[in-house]
Short mmCIF file of C-alpha atoms (C1' of nucleotides) in Angstrom, two decimals:
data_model
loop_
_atom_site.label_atom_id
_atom_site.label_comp_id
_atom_site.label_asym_id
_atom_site.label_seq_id
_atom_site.Cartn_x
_atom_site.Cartn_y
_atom_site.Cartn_z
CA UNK T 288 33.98 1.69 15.67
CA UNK T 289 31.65 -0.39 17.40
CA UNK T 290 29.16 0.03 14.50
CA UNK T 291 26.66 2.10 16.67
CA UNK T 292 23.56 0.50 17.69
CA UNK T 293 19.53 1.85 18.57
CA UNK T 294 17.49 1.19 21.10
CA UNK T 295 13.86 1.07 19.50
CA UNK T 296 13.10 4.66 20.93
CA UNK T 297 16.25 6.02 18.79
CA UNK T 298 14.99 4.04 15.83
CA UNK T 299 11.50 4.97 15.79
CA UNK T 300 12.84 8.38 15.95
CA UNK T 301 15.41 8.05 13.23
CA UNK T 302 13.23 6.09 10.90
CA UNK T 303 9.74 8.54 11.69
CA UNK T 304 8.06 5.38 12.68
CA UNK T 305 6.29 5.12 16.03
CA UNK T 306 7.72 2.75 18.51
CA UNK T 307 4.38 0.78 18.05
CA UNK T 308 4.68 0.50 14.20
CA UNK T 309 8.19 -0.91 14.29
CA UNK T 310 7.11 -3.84 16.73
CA UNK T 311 4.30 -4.18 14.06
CA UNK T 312 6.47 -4.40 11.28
CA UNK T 313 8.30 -6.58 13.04
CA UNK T 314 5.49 -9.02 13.95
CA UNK T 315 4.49 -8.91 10.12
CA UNK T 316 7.79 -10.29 9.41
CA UNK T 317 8.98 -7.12 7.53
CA UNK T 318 12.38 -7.45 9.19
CA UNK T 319 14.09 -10.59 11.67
CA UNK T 320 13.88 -10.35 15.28
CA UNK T 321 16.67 -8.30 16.58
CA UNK T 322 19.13 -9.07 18.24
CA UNK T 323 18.17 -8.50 22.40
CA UNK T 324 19.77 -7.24 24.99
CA UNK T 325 19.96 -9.19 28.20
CA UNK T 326 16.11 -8.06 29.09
CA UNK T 327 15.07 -8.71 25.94
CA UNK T 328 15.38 -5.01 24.71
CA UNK T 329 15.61 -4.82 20.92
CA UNK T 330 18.85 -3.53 19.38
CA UNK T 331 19.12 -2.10 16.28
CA UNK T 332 22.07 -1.95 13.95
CA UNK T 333 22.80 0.73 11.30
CA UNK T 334 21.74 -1.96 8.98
CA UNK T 335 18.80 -2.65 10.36
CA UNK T 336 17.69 1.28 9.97
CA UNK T 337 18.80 1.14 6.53
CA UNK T 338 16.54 -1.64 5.75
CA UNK T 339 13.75 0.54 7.81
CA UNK T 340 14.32 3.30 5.79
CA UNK T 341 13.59 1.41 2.61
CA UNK T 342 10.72 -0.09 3.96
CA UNK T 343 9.66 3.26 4.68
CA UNK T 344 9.41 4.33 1.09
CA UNK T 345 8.18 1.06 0.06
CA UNK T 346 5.50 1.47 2.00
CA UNK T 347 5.33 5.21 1.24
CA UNK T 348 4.87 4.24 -2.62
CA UNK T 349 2.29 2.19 -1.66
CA UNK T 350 3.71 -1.69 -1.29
CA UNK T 351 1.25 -3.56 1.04
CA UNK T 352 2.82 -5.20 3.85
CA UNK T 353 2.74 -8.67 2.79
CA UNK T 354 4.80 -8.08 -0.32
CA UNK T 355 7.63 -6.38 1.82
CA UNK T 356 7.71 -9.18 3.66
CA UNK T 357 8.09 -11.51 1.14
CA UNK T 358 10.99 -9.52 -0.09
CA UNK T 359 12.11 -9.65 3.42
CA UNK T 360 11.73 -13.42 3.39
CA UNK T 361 13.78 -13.70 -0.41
CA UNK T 362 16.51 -10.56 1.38
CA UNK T 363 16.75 -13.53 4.24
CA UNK T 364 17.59 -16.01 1.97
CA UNK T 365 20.50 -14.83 0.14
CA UNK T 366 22.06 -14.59 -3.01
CA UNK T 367 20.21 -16.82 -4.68
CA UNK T 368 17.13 -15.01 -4.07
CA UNK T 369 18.80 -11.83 -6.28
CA UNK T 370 16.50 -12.82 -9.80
CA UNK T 371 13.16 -12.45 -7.76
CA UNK T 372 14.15 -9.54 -5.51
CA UNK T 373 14.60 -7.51 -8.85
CA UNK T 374 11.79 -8.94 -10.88
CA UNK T 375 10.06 -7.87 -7.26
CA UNK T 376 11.50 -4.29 -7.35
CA UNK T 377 11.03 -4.21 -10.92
CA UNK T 378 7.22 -4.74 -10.72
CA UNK T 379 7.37 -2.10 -7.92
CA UNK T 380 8.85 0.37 -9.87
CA UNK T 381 6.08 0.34 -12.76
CA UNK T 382 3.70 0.42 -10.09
CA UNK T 383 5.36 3.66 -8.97
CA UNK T 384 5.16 5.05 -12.49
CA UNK T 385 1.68 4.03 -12.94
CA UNK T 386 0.99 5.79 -9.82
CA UNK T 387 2.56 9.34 -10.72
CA UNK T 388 1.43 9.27 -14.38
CA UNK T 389 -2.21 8.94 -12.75
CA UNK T 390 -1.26 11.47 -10.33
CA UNK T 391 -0.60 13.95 -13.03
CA UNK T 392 -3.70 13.21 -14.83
CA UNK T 393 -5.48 14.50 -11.76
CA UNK T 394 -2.81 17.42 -11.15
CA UNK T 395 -4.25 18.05 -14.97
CA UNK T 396 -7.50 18.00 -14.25
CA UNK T 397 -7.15 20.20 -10.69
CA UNK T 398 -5.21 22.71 -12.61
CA UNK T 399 -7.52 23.17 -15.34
CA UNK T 400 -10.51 24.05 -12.89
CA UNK T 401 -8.22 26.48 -10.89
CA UNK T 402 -7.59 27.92 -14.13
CA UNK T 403 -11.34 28.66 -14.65
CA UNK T 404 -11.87 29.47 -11.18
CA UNK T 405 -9.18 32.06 -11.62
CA UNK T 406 -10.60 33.29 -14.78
CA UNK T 407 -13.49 33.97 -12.87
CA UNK T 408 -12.51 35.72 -10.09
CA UNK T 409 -10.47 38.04 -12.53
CA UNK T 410 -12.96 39.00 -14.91
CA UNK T 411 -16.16 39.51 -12.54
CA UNK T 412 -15.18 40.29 -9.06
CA UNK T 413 -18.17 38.97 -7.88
CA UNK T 414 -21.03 38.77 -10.28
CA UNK T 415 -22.23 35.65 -10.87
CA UNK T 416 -20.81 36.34 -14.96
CA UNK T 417 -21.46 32.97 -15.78
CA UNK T 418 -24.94 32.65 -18.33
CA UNK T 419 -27.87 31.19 -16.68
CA UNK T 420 -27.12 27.66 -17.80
CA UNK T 421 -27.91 26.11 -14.90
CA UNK T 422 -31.68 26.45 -13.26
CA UNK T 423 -31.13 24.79 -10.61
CA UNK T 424 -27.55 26.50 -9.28
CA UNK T 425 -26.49 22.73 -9.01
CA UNK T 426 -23.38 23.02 -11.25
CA UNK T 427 -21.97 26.82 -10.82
CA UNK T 428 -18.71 25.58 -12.07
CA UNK T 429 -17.80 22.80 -9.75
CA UNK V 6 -31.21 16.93 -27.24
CA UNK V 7 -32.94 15.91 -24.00
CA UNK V 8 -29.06 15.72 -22.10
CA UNK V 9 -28.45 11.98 -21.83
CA UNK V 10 -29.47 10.26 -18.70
CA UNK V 11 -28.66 7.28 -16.75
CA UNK V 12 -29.31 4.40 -14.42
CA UNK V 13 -27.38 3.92 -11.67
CA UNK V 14 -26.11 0.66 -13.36
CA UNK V 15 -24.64 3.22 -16.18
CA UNK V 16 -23.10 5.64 -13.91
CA UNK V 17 -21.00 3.16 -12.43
CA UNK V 18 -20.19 1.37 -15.72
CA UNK V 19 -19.68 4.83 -17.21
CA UNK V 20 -16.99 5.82 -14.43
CA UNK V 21 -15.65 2.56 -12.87
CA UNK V 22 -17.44 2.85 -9.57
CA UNK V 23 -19.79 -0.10 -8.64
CA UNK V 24 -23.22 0.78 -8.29
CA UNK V 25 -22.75 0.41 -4.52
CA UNK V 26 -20.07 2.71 -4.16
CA UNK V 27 -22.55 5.48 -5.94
CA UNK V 28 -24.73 4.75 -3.52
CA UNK V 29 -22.43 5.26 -0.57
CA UNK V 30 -20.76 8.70 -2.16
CA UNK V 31 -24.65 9.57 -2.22
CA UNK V 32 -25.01 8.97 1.36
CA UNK V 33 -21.57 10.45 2.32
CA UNK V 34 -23.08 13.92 0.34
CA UNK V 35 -20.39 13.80 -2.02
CA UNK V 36 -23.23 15.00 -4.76
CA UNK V 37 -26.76 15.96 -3.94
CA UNK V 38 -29.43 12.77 -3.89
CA UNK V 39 -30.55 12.80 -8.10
CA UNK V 40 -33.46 13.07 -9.35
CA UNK V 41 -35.57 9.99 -9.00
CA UNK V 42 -37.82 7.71 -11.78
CA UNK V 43 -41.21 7.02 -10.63
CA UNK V 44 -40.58 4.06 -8.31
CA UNK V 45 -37.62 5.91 -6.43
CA UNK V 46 -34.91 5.02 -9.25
CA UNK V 47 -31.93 7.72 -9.81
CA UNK V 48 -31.31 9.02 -12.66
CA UNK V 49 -28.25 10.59 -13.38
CA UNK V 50 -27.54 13.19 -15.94
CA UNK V 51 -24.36 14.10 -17.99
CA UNK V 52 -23.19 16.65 -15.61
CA UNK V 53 -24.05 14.20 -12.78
CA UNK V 54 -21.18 11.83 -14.40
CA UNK V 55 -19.10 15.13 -15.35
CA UNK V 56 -19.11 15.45 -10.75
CA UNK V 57 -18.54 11.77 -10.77
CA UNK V 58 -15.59 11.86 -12.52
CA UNK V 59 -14.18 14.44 -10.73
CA UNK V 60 -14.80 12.74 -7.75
CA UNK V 61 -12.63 9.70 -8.90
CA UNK V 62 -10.20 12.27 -9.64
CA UNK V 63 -9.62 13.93 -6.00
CA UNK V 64 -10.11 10.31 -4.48
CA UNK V 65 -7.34 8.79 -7.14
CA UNK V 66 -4.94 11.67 -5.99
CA UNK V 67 -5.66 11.07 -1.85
CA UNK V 68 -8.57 13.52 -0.57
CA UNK V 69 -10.50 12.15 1.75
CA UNK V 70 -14.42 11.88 1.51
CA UNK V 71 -14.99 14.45 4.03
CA UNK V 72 -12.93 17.32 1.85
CA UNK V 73 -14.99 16.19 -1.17
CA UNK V 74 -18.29 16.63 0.72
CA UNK V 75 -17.02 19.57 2.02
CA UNK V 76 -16.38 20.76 -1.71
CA UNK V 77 -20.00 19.52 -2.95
CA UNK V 78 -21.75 21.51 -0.31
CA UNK V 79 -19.48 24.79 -1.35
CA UNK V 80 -20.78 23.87 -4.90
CA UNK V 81 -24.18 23.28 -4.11
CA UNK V 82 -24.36 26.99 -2.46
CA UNK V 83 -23.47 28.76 -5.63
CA UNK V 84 -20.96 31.62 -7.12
CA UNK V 85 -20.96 33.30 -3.71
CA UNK V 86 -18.61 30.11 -2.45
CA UNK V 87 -16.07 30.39 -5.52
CA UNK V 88 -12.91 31.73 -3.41
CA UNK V 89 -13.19 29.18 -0.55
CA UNK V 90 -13.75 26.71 -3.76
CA UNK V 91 -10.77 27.90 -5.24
CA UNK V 92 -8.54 27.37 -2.26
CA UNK V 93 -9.25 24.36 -1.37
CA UNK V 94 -8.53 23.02 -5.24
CA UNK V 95 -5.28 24.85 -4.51
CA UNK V 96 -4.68 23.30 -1.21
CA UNK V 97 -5.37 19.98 -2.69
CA UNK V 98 -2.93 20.35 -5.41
CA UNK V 99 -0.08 21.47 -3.19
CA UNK V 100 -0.95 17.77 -1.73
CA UNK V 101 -0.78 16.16 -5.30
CA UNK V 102 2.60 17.49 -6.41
CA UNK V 103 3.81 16.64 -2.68
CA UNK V 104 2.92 12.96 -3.62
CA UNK V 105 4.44 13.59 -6.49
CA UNK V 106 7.54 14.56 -5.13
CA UNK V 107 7.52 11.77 -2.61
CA UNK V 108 6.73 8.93 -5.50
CA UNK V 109 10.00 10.50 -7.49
CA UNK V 110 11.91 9.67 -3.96
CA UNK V 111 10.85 6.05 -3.66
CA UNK V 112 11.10 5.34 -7.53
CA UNK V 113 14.88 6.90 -7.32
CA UNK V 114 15.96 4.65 -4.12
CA UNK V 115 13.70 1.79 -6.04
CA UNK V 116 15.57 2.31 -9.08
CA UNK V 117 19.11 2.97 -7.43
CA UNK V 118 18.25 -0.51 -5.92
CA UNK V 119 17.25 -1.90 -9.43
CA UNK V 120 20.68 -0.85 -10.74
CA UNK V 121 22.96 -2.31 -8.15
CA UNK V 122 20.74 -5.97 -9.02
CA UNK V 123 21.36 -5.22 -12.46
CA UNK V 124 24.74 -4.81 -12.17
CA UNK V 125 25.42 -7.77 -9.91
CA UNK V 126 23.51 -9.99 -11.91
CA UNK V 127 25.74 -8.96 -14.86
CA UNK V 128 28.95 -9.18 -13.47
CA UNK V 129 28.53 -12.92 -11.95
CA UNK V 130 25.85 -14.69 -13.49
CA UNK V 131 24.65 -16.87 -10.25
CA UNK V 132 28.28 -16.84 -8.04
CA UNK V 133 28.00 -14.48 -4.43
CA UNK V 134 30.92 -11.89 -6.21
CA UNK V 135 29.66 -9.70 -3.04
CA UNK V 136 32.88 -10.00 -0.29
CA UNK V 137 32.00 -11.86 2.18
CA UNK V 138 30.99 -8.54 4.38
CA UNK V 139 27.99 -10.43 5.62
CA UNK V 140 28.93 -13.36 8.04
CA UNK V 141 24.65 -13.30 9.19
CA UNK V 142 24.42 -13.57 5.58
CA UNK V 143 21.30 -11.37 6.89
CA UNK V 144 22.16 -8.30 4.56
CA UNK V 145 23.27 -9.74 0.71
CA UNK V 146 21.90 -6.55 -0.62
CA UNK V 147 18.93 -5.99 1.11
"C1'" DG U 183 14.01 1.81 48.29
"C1'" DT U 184 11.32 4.21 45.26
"C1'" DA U 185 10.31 7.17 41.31
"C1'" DG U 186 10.93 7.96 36.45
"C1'" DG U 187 11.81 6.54 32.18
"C1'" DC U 188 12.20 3.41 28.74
"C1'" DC U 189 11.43 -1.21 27.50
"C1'" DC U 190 8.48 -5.79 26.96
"C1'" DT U 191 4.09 -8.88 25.28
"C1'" DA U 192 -0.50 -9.99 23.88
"C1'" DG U 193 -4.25 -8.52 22.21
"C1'" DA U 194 -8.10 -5.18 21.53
"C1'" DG U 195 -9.69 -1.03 19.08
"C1'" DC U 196 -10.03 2.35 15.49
"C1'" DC U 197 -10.43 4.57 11.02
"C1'" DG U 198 -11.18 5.13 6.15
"C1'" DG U 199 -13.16 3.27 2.45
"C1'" DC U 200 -15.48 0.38 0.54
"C1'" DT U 201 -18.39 -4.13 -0.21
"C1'" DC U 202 -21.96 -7.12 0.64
"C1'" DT U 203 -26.42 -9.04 2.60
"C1'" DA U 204 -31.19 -9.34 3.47
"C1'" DG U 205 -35.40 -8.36 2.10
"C1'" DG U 206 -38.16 -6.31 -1.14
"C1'" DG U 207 -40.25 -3.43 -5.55
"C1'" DC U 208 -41.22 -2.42 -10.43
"C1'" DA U 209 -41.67 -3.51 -15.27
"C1'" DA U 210 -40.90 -5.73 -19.63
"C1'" DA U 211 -40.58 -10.35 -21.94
"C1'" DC U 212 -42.19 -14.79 -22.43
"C1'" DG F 202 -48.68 -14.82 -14.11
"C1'" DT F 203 -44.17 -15.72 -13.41
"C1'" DT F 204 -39.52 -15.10 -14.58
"C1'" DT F 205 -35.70 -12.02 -15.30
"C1'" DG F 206 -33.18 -8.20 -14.48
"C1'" DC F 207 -32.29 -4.12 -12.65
"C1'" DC F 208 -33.41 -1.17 -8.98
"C1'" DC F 209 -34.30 0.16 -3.77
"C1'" DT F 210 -33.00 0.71 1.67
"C1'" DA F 211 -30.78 -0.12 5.97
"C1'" DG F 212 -27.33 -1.83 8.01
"C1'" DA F 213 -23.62 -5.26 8.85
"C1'" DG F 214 -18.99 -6.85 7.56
"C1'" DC F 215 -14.34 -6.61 5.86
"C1'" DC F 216 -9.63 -5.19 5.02
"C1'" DG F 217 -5.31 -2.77 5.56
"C1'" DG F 218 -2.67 -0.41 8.49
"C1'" DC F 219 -1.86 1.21 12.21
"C1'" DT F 220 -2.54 2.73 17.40
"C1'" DC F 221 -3.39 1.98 21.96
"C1'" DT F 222 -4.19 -0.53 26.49
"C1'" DA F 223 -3.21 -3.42 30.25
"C1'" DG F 224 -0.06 -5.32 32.92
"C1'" DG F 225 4.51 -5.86 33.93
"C1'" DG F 226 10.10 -5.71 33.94
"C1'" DC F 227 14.76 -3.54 34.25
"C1'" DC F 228 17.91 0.18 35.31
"C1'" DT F 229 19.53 4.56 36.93
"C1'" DA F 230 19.18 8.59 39.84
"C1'" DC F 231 17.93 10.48 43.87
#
DNA sequence: GTAGGCCCTAGAGCCGGCTCTAGGGCAAAC
DNA sequence: GTTTGCCCTAGAGCCGGCTCTAGGGCCTAC
């Protein structure tokens, strides 16, 4: 098994990036030239999606381009680079948590007003049930 | 009680905009130009912050300006707007618990990732235990 | 041999969401 | 009366992250 290989059209398919974005990732440094076909036609290894794929969901949980490609740079590197790349990941992960506890906290908040918008369009079908607190119809419920 | 009011410097110390990002919501029509001091300053009251806040809220959790005006000016035309109100909350939070779901995806690869480190740097405190599968010595772990 | 399809580079453009600047006003404190 | 501090408007600028354009090459099929 030749360990199959991608032209960038099968890539950007395979990774749901557009053909543009992986040149742009590329240029950013987010992953090494590679290698070229005579032509200088990109080929991409399974390893090389792999890696796309994770930069994918890095950037998907909100990494910004210049730290992926700074763990790029430390991946590059080699084994010796293993300490930062996890205190790198590691920092990423609490940034993930941070991100869905504050995510729930609004899911909290959106749910609460659906429940009173529901109450609402239970009880009174249409009237406007809700006491004449507010003059100047500026605040109906929000 | 004459229901709390505010500068514009308060507002934004009160919900952790900056005084020119009220401004610019204003002008986007995420909430209705406030009343005004003699000499054209705003004055915000409690419900005015009670809006803000929920503002911060859809923006922390991804809707766009143009859904929040869109939602102010549904607000702004009373009761009569309540179901259209209603499903776009519910529309919105279908998009939070889809983040949601997406975040728990990156934070498992992220922490699948974290473990394999873990586990390597356990094993052999600084020696490359990894065989020698890499020859580029492009891919140590990625 | 030429048309179609995919590839290449360099660089400009766009979009959302702020963020800041310039130039100026009001009002209380010294 | 001027300094200080907060406020005002209109509009320009910035940043991240794409996205697209222009201009051109290679290869395969007809």
């Amino acid at each position: 098994m030749p360990s199959t290989s991608f032209t960038i059209g099968q890539a950007a398919e395979r990774t749901g990036l557009s053909v543009h974005t992986l040149r742009f990732y590329e240029k950013e440094g987010l992953f090494a030239t590679p290698v070229r076909r005579v032509g200088g036609q990109r080929v991409y290894s399974e390893n090389d999606l792999r890696w796309l794929h994770l930069c994918t969901r890095l950037r998907a949980s909100g990494m910004p381009l210049p730290a992926i490609r700074e763990y790029a740079a430390l991946v590059r590197e080699g084994t010796r680079t293993m300490r930062a790349r996890h205190a790198l990941l590691r920092h990423h992960r609490e940034h993930i948590t941070d991100q869905i506890e504050e995510l729930h906290r609004c899911l909290d908040l959106v749910s609460l007003k659906l429940a009173m918008y529901e109450e609402h369009l239970a009880t009174d079908a249409d009237d406007p049930l809700w006491p004449g607190t507010c003059p100047t119809e500026e605040q109906p419920l929000t």
